mmCIF file of C-alpha atoms in Angstrom:
data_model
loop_
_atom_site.group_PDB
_atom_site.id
_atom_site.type_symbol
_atom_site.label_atom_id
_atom_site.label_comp_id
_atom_site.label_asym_id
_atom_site.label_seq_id
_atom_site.Cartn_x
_atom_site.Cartn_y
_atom_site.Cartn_z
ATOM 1 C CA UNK A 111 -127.338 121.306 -26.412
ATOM 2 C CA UNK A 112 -125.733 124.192 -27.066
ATOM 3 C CA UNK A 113 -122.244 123.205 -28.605
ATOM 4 C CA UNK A 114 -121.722 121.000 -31.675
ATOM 5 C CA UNK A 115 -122.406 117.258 -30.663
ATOM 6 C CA UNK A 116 -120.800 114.522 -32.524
ATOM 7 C CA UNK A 117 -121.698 110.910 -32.688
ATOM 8 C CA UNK A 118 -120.711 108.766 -31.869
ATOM 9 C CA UNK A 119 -117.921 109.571 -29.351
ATOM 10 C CA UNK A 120 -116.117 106.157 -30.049
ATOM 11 C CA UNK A 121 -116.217 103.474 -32.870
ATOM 12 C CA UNK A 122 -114.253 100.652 -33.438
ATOM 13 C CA UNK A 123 -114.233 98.222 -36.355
ATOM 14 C CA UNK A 124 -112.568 96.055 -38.926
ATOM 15 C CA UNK A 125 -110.452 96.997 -41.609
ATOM 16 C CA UNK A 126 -112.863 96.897 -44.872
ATOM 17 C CA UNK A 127 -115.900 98.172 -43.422
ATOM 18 C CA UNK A 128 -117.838 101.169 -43.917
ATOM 19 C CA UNK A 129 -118.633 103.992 -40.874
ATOM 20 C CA UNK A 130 -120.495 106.832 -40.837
ATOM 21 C CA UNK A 131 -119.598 109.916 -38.459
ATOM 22 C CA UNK A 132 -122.223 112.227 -37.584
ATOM 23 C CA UNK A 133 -122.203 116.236 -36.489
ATOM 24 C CA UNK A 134 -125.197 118.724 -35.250
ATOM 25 C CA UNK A 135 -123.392 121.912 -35.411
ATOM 26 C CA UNK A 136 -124.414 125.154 -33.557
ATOM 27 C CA UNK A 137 -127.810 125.971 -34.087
ATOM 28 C CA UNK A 138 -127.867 129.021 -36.692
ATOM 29 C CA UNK A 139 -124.427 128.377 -38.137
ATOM 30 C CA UNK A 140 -124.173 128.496 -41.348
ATOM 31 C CA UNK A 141 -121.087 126.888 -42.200
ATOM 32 C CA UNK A 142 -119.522 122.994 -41.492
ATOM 33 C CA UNK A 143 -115.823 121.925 -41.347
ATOM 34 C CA UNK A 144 -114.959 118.608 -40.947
ATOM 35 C CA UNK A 145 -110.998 117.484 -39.525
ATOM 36 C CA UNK A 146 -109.450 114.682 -38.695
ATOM 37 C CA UNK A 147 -106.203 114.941 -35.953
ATOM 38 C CA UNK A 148 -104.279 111.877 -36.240
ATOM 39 C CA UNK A 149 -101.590 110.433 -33.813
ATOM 40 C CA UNK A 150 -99.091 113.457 -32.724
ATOM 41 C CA UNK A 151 -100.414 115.592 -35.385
ATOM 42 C CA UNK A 152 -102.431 118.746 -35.704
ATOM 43 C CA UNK A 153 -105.592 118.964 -37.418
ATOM 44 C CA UNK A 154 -106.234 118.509 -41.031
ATOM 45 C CA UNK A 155 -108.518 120.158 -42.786
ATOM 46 C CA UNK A 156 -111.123 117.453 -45.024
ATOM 47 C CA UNK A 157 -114.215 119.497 -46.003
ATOM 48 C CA UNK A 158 -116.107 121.954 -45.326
ATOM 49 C CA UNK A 159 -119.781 123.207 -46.029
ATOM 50 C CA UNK A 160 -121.201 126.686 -46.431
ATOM 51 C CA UNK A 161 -125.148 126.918 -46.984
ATOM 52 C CA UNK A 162 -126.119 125.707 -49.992
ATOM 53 C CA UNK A 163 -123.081 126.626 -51.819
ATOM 54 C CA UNK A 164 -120.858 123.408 -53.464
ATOM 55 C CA UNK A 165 -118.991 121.888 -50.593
ATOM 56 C CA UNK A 166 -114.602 122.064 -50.642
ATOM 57 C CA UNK A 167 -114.009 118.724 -50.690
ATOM 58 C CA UNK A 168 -110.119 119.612 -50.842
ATOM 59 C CA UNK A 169 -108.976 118.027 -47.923
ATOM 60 C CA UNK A 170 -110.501 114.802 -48.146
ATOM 61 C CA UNK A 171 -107.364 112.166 -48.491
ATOM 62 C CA UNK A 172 -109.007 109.309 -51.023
ATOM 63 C CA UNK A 173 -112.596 108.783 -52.723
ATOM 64 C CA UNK A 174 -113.484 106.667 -50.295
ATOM 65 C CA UNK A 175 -114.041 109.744 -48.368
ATOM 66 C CA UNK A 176 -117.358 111.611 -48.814
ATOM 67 C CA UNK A 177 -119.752 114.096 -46.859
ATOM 68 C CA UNK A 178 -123.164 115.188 -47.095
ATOM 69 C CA UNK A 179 -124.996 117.841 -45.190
ATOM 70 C CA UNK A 180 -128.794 117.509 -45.308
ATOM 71 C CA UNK A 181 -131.080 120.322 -44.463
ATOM 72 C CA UNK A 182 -127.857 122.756 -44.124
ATOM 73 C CA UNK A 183 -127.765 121.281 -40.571
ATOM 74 C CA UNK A 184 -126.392 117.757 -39.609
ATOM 75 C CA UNK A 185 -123.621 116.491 -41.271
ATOM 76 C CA UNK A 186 -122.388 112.582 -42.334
ATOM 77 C CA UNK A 187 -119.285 111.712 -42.757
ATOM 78 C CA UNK A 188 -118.664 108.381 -44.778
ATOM 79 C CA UNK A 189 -115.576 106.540 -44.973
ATOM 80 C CA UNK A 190 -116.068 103.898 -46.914
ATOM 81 C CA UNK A 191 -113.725 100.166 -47.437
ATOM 82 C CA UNK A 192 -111.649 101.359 -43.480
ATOM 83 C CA UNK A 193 -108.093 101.375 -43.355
ATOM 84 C CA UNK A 194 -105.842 101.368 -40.748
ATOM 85 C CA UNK A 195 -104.347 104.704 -41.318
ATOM 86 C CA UNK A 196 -108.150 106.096 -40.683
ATOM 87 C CA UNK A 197 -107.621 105.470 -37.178
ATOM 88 C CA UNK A 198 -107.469 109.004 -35.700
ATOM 89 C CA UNK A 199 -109.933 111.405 -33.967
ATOM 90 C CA UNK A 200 -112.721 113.342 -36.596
ATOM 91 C CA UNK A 201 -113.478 116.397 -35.312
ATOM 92 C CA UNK A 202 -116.397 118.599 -36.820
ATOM 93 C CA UNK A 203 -116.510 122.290 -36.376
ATOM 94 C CA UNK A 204 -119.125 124.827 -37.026
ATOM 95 C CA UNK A 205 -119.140 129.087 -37.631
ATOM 96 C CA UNK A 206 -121.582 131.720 -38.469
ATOM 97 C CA UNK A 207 -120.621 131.684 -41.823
ATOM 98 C CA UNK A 208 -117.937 131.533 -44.664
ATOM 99 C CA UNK A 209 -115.170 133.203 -43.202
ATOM 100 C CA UNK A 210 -116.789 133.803 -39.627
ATOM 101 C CA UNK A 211 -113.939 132.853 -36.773
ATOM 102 C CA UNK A 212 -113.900 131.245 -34.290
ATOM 103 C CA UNK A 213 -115.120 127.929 -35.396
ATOM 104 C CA UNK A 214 -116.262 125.590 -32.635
ATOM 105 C CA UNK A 215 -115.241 122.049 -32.076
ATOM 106 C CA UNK A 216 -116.819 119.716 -30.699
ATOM 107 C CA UNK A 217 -115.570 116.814 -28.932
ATOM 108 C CA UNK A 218 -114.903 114.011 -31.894
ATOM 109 C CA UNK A 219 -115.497 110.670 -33.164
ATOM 110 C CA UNK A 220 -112.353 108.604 -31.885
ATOM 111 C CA UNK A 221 -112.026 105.561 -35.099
ATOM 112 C CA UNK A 222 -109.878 102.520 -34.620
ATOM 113 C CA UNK A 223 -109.611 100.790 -37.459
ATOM 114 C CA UNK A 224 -108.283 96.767 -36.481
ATOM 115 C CA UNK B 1029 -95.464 121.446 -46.362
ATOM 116 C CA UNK B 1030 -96.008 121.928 -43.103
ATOM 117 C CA UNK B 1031 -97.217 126.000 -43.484
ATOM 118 C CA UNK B 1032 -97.865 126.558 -39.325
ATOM 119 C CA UNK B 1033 -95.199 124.680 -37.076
ATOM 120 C CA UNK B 1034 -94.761 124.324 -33.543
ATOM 121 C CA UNK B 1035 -91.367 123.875 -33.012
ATOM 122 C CA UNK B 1036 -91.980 122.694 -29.286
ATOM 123 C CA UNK B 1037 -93.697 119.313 -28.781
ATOM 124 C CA UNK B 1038 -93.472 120.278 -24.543
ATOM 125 C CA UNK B 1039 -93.475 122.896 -22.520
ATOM 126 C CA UNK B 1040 -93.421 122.848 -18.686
ATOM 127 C CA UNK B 1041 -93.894 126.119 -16.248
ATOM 128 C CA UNK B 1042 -94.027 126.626 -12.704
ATOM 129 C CA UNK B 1043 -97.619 128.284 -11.320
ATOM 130 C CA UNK B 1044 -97.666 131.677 -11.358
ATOM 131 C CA UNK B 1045 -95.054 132.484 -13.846
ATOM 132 C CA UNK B 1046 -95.084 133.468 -17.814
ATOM 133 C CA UNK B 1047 -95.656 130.550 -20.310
ATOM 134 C CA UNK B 1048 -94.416 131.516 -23.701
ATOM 135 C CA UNK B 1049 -95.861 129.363 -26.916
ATOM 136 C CA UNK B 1050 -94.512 130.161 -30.183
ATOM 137 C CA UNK B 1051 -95.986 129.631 -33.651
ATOM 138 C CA UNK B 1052 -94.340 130.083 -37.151
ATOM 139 C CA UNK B 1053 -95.775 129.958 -40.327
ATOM 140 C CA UNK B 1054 -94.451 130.067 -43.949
ATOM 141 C CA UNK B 1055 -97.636 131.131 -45.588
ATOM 142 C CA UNK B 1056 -97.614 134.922 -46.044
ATOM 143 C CA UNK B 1057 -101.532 134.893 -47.301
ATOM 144 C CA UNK B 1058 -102.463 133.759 -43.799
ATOM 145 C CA UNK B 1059 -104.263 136.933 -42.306
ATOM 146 C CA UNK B 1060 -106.135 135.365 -39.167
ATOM 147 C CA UNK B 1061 -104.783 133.898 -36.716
ATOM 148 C CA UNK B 1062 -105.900 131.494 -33.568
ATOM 149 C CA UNK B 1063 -105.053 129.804 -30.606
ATOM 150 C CA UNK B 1064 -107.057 126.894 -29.089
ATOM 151 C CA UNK B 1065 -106.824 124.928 -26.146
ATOM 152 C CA UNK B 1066 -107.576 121.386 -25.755
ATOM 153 C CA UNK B 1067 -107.701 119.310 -22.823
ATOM 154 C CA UNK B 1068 -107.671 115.211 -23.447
ATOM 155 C CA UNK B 1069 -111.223 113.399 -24.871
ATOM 156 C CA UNK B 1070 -112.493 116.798 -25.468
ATOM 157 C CA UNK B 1071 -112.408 119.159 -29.009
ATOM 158 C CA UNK B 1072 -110.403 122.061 -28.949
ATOM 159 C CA UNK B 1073 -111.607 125.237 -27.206
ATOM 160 C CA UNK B 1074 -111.214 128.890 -28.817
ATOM 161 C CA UNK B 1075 -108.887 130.897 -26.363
ATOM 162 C CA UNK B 1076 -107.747 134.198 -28.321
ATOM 163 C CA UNK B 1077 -107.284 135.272 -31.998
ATOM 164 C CA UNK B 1078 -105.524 138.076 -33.751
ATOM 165 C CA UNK B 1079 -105.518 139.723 -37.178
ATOM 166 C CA UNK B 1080 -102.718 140.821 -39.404
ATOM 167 C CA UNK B 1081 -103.503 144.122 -39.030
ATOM 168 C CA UNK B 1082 -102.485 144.400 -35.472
ATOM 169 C CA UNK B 1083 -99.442 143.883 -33.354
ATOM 170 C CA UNK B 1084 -101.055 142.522 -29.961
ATOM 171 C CA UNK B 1085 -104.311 140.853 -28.405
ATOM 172 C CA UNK B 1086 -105.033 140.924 -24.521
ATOM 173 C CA UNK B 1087 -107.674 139.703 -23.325
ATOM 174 C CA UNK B 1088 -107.605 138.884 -19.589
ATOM 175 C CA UNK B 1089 -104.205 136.548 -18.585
ATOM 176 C CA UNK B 1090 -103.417 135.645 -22.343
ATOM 177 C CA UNK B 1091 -102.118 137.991 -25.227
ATOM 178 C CA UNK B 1092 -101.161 136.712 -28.599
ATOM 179 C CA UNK B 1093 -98.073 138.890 -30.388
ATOM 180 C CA UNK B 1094 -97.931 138.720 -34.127
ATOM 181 C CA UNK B 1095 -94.859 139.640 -36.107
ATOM 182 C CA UNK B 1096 -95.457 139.623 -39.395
ATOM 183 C CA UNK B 1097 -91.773 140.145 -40.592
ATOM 184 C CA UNK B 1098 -90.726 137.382 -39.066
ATOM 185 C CA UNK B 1099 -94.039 135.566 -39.402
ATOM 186 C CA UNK B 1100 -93.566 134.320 -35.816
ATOM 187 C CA UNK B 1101 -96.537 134.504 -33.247
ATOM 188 C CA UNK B 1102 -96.485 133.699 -29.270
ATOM 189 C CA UNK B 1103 -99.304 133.282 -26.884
ATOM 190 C CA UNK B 1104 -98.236 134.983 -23.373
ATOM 191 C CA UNK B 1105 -100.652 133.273 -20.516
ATOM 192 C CA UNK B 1106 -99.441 135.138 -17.214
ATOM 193 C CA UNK B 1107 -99.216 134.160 -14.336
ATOM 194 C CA UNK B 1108 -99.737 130.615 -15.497
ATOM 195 C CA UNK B 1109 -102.158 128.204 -13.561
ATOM 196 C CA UNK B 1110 -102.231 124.416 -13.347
ATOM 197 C CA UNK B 1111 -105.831 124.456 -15.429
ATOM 198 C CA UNK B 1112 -103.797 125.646 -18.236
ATOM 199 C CA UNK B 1113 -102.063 122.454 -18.560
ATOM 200 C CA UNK B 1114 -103.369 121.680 -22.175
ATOM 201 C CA UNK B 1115 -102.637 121.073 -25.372
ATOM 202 C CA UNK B 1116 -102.045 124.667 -27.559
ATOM 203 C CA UNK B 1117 -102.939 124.652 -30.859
ATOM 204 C CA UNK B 1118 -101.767 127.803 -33.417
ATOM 205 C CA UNK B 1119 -103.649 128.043 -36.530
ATOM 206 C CA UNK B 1120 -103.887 130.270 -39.179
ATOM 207 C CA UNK B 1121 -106.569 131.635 -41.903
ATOM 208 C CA UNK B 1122 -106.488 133.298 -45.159
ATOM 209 C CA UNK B 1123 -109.054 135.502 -46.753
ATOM 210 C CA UNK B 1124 -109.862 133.625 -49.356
ATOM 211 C CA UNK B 1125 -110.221 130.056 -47.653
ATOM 212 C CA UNK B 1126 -112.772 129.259 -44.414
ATOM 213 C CA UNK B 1127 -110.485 126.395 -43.390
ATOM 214 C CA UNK B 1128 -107.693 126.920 -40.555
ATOM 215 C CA UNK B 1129 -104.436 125.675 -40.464
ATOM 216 C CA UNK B 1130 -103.220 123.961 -37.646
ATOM 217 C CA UNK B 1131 -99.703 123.231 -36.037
ATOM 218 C CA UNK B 1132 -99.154 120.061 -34.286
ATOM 219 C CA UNK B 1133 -99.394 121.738 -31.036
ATOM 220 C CA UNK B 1134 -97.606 122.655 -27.972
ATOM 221 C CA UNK B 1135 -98.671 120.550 -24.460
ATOM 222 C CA UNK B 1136 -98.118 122.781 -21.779
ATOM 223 C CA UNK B 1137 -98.050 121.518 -18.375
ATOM 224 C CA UNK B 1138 -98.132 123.678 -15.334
ATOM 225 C CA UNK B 1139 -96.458 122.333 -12.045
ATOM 226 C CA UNK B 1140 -97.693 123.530 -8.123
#
């Protein structure tokens, strides 16, 4: 398609366990932003990807947060050992480049974490 | 540290008239600045953006206003239709940083 897809669109699982979130962004864009938007809250910014440059891991909350983007295209992201507070919707976002607004969204990884 | 607030969780506007969504930030590096639009189960949609070099943005029923001063923003949408019945989202950008800054946005609902 034509937008960034995420996978997948839902996942639910147990507190403890490991998920992986995936994102294809926009073909020819460069860079990769992952966010997460909690209940009543706005984004928040967890990491983001330019080329082959070191990723800015900033945002991510704990270690058992990580992110890898293979072939500067799709992106994982790993949250490893769930907790409830990780419920929230992960939203990836892609642009031309560093810098390069607008990003685009696409639609998110809803997580429930029982 | 919330650095880009919303100050209004709601906002409801009859069709056809002006709906007004203010922004504020406290970071005075942000030079950027965004609106998005996002309807329920779906990621947020780029509407309109505007630099800190300029004043005002138009494009079609939506402008964005910056005042720098005052570091206050406001996304116009006139007249107002019931598809813009959305969640807004401000969000901001510095020149040093790709990541935006988001407020905890602004639901707008627009009523026949």
């Amino acid at each position: 398609g034509a937008g960034v897809s995420q996978s997948p669109s839902n996942k639910v699982t147990e507190k403890g366990k490991d998920v992986e979130l995936r994102c294809d962004p926009i073909s020819g864009h460069t860079a990769l932003y992952w966010y997460r938007q909690s209940l009543g809250q706005g984004l928040e910014f967890l990491i983001y990807f330019q080329g082959n440059s070191a990723p800015d891991k900033s945002g991510l909350p704990s270690d058992r947060f990580s992110a890898e983007r293979t072939g500067g295209s799709v992106s994982t992201l790993t949250i490893q050992r769930t907790q409830q507070e990780d419920s929230a919707v992960y939203l990836c976002a892609s642009s031309l480049g560093w810098g390069e607004q607008p990003q685009h969204f696409g639609d998110g990884t809803r997580l429930s974490i029982l | 540290d919330q650095q880009v607030k919303q100050n209004s969780p709601s906002l409801s506007v009859q069709e056809g008239r002006i709906s007004i969504l203010n922004c504020d930030y406290t970071n005075s590096m942000f030079d950027y600045f965004l609106w998005y639009k996002k309807y329920p189960a779906e990621g947020p949609t780029f509407l309109i953006s505007i630099s800190s070099i300029k004043d005002k943005n138009e494009d079609g029923r939506f402008t964005v206003f910056l005042n720098k001063s005052a570091k206050h923003l406001s996304l116009h949408i006139v007249p107002s239709q019931p598809g813009d019945s959305a969640v807004y989202f401000c969000a901001a950008h510095t020149g040093t940083a790709s990541k935006l800054t988001f407020g905890t946005g602004t639901r707008l609902q627009v009523t026949l």
